[in-house]
């Protein structure tokens, strides 16, 4: 069955507690941390993580879209990140950081932007817990899905099956109920969905429908 990670970036933050209640049955809650350097936007940080620690949330899926993520990884794990995702494009010593994330008690995911080929992940795939495929250029919510990037999911699923690896495949960017089924069929395990969940008439129903998807 597919897993869903609603992206809080698309929620109404003036009613944070109420918004989270709508997706309480989700597998994860996606938190986008942006620094205005690696991506052209500034979003969540430590204060939001501290606020979330006082709420009843799904496990936190924290996506660090920041330069030098190694400086902050341990802090975000200490604040409750169950999954910590870092970008291959923004980390110099990726293998070391992946090890540090796992040693600190979180699952370690690596993300690739739309222009980054899957081949660059070859040496890191045996040690990561997951790969997050960006199907938009990161930085903003409600962007249009880049269909040509979806082929990376099939490539990763093929590598996973051929090599006997167990990493999860997540997809983030323009994911909705129209393309969710095909993405899961291609090999995606986790669908990150922002506007398609929080700006729908029934976030609860969207969560339910995604969780029922099977390969």
PDB file of C-alpha atoms in Angstrom, residues 30-141:
ATOM      1  CA  UNK A  30       6.100  16.566   5.461  1.00  0.00           C
ATOM      2  CA  UNK A  31       7.984  19.621   6.745  1.00  0.00           C
ATOM      3  CA  UNK A  32       9.836  21.732   4.171  1.00  0.00           C
ATOM      4  CA  UNK A  33      12.776  23.631   5.646  1.00  0.00           C
ATOM      5  CA  UNK A  34      14.096  26.246   3.195  1.00  0.00           C
ATOM      6  CA  UNK A  35      16.882  28.764   3.701  1.00  0.00           C
ATOM      7  CA  UNK A  36      16.513  31.208   0.808  1.00  0.00           C
ATOM      8  CA  UNK A  37      19.965  30.131  -0.420  1.00  0.00           C
ATOM      9  CA  UNK A  38      19.704  26.592  -1.775  1.00  0.00           C
ATOM     10  CA  UNK A  39      16.132  27.392  -2.871  1.00  0.00           C
ATOM     11  CA  UNK A  40      14.566  30.820  -3.519  1.00  0.00           C
ATOM     12  CA  UNK A  41      12.262  30.784  -0.522  1.00  0.00           C
ATOM     13  CA  UNK A  42      12.386  30.817   3.283  1.00  0.00           C
ATOM     14  CA  UNK A  43       9.940  28.633   5.176  1.00  0.00           C
ATOM     15  CA  UNK A  44       9.927  26.582   8.345  1.00  0.00           C
ATOM     16  CA  UNK A  45      12.580  26.173  10.985  1.00  0.00           C
ATOM     17  CA  UNK A  46      13.167  25.343  14.620  1.00  0.00           C
ATOM     18  CA  UNK A  47      10.205  27.350  16.050  1.00  0.00           C
ATOM     19  CA  UNK A  48       7.707  25.378  13.960  1.00  0.00           C
ATOM     20  CA  UNK A  49       9.315  22.081  14.937  1.00  0.00           C
ATOM     21  CA  UNK A  50       9.027  23.079  18.573  1.00  0.00           C
ATOM     22  CA  UNK A  51       5.337  23.919  18.070  1.00  0.00           C
ATOM     23  CA  UNK A  52       4.705  20.583  16.359  1.00  0.00           C
ATOM     24  CA  UNK A  53       6.254  18.761  19.307  1.00  0.00           C
ATOM     25  CA  UNK A  54       3.329  19.978  21.388  1.00  0.00           C
ATOM     26  CA  UNK A  55       0.735  18.643  18.951  1.00  0.00           C
ATOM     27  CA  UNK A  56      -0.500  15.163  18.077  1.00  0.00           C
ATOM     28  CA  UNK A  57       1.029  14.722  14.630  1.00  0.00           C
ATOM     29  CA  UNK A  58       1.919  11.860  12.304  1.00  0.00           C
ATOM     30  CA  UNK A  59       5.652  11.052  12.282  1.00  0.00           C
ATOM     31  CA  UNK A  60       7.583  14.047  10.971  1.00  0.00           C
ATOM     32  CA  UNK A  61       9.169  13.777   7.529  1.00  0.00           C
ATOM     33  CA  UNK A  62      11.609  16.705   7.456  1.00  0.00           C
ATOM     34  CA  UNK A  63      13.009  17.866   4.114  1.00  0.00           C
ATOM     35  CA  UNK A  64      16.096  20.067   4.467  1.00  0.00           C
ATOM     36  CA  UNK A  65      16.304  22.255   1.352  1.00  0.00           C
ATOM     37  CA  UNK A  66      19.250  24.141   2.761  1.00  0.00           C
ATOM     38  CA  UNK A  67      22.970  24.578   2.242  1.00  0.00           C
ATOM     39  CA  UNK A  68      25.278  22.688   4.588  1.00  0.00           C
ATOM     40  CA  UNK A  69      22.561  20.468   6.043  1.00  0.00           C
ATOM     41  CA  UNK A  70      25.164  18.701   8.184  1.00  0.00           C
ATOM     42  CA  UNK A  71      25.166  21.702  10.544  1.00  0.00           C
ATOM     43  CA  UNK A  72      21.505  21.222  11.423  1.00  0.00           C
ATOM     44  CA  UNK A  73      20.716  17.526  10.964  1.00  0.00           C
ATOM     45  CA  UNK A  74      21.179  16.505  14.590  1.00  0.00           C
ATOM     46  CA  UNK A  75      19.093  19.440  15.828  1.00  0.00           C
ATOM     47  CA  UNK A  76      16.112  18.560  13.641  1.00  0.00           C
ATOM     48  CA  UNK A  77      16.291  14.927  14.652  1.00  0.00           C
ATOM     49  CA  UNK A  78      16.332  16.025  18.270  1.00  0.00           C
ATOM     50  CA  UNK A  79      13.188  18.049  17.553  1.00  0.00           C
ATOM     51  CA  UNK A  80      11.329  14.978  16.355  1.00  0.00           C
ATOM     52  CA  UNK A  81      12.232  14.204  12.721  1.00  0.00           C
ATOM     53  CA  UNK A  82      11.550  10.531  11.992  1.00  0.00           C
ATOM     54  CA  UNK A  83      12.811  10.943   8.435  1.00  0.00           C
ATOM     55  CA  UNK A  84      15.451  13.499   7.495  1.00  0.00           C
ATOM     56  CA  UNK A  85      15.958  14.227   3.799  1.00  0.00           C
ATOM     57  CA  UNK A  86      18.982  16.084   2.462  1.00  0.00           C
ATOM     58  CA  UNK A  87      19.838  17.069  -1.116  1.00  0.00           C
ATOM     59  CA  UNK A  88      22.702  15.485  -2.998  1.00  0.00           C
ATOM     60  CA  UNK A  89      23.205  18.863  -4.685  1.00  0.00           C
ATOM     61  CA  UNK A  90      23.762  20.664  -1.364  1.00  0.00           C
ATOM     62  CA  UNK A  91      25.950  18.268   0.634  1.00  0.00           C
ATOM     63  CA  UNK A  92      29.704  17.855   0.207  1.00  0.00           C
ATOM     64  CA  UNK A  93      30.264  14.786   2.389  1.00  0.00           C
ATOM     65  CA  UNK A  94      27.011  12.921   1.795  1.00  0.00           C
ATOM     66  CA  UNK A  95      28.055   9.467   2.974  1.00  0.00           C
ATOM     67  CA  UNK A  96      29.210  10.883   6.314  1.00  0.00           C
ATOM     68  CA  UNK A  97      25.975  12.835   6.773  1.00  0.00           C
ATOM     69  CA  UNK A  98      23.819   9.800   5.963  1.00  0.00           C
ATOM     70  CA  UNK A  99      25.699   7.850   8.634  1.00  0.00           C
ATOM     71  CA  UNK A 100      25.289  10.667  11.148  1.00  0.00           C
ATOM     72  CA  UNK A 101      21.538  10.865  10.514  1.00  0.00           C
ATOM     73  CA  UNK A 102      21.094   7.127  11.065  1.00  0.00           C
ATOM     74  CA  UNK A 103      23.287   7.166  14.152  1.00  0.00           C
ATOM     75  CA  UNK A 104      21.085   9.938  15.572  1.00  0.00           C
ATOM     76  CA  UNK A 105      18.013   7.713  15.226  1.00  0.00           C
ATOM     77  CA  UNK A 106      16.254   8.925  12.059  1.00  0.00           C
ATOM     78  CA  UNK A 107      15.780   7.412   8.630  1.00  0.00           C
ATOM     79  CA  UNK A 108      18.156   9.005   6.127  1.00  0.00           C
ATOM     80  CA  UNK A 109      16.749  10.009   2.729  1.00  0.00           C
ATOM     81  CA  UNK A 110      18.573  11.719  -0.115  1.00  0.00           C
ATOM     82  CA  UNK A 111      16.744  13.953  -2.580  1.00  0.00           C
ATOM     83  CA  UNK A 112      17.477  14.764  -6.212  1.00  0.00           C
ATOM     84  CA  UNK A 113      16.265  17.807  -8.137  1.00  0.00           C
ATOM     85  CA  UNK A 114      14.630  17.446 -11.566  1.00  0.00           C
ATOM     86  CA  UNK A 115      17.919  18.064 -13.427  1.00  0.00           C
ATOM     87  CA  UNK A 116      19.952  15.560 -11.388  1.00  0.00           C
ATOM     88  CA  UNK A 117      20.405  12.104 -12.965  1.00  0.00           C
ATOM     89  CA  UNK A 118      19.785   8.933 -10.998  1.00  0.00           C
ATOM     90  CA  UNK A 119      23.294   7.754 -11.895  1.00  0.00           C
ATOM     91  CA  UNK A 120      24.791  10.186  -9.352  1.00  0.00           C
ATOM     92  CA  UNK A 121      23.140   8.149  -6.582  1.00  0.00           C
ATOM     93  CA  UNK A 122      24.901   4.910  -7.472  1.00  0.00           C
ATOM     94  CA  UNK A 123      27.429   4.943  -4.625  1.00  0.00           C
ATOM     95  CA  UNK A 124      24.984   6.098  -1.949  1.00  0.00           C
ATOM     96  CA  UNK A 125      21.959   3.869  -2.630  1.00  0.00           C
ATOM     97  CA  UNK A 126      23.246   0.912  -0.567  1.00  0.00           C
ATOM     98  CA  UNK A 127      23.326   3.033   2.603  1.00  0.00           C
ATOM     99  CA  UNK A 128      20.266   5.300   2.381  1.00  0.00           C
ATOM    100  CA  UNK A 129      16.810   4.486   3.719  1.00  0.00           C
ATOM    101  CA  UNK A 130      15.094   6.305   0.883  1.00  0.00           C
ATOM    102  CA  UNK A 131      15.306   8.547  -2.175  1.00  0.00           C
ATOM    103  CA  UNK A 132      13.052  11.572  -2.648  1.00  0.00           C
ATOM    104  CA  UNK A 133      12.500  12.379  -6.327  1.00  0.00           C
ATOM    105  CA  UNK A 134      11.620  16.020  -6.876  1.00  0.00           C
ATOM    106  CA  UNK A 135       9.118  16.358  -9.721  1.00  0.00           C
ATOM    107  CA  UNK A 136       9.166  20.161  -9.508  1.00  0.00           C
ATOM    108  CA  UNK A 137      12.014  22.584  -8.924  1.00  0.00           C
ATOM    109  CA  UNK A 138      12.027  22.938  -5.132  1.00  0.00           C
ATOM    110  CA  UNK A 139      11.059  26.112  -3.340  1.00  0.00           C
ATOM    111  CA  UNK A 140       7.318  26.633  -3.695  1.00  0.00           C
ATOM    112  CA  UNK A 141       4.075  24.718  -3.299  1.00  0.00           C
TER     113      UNK A 141
END
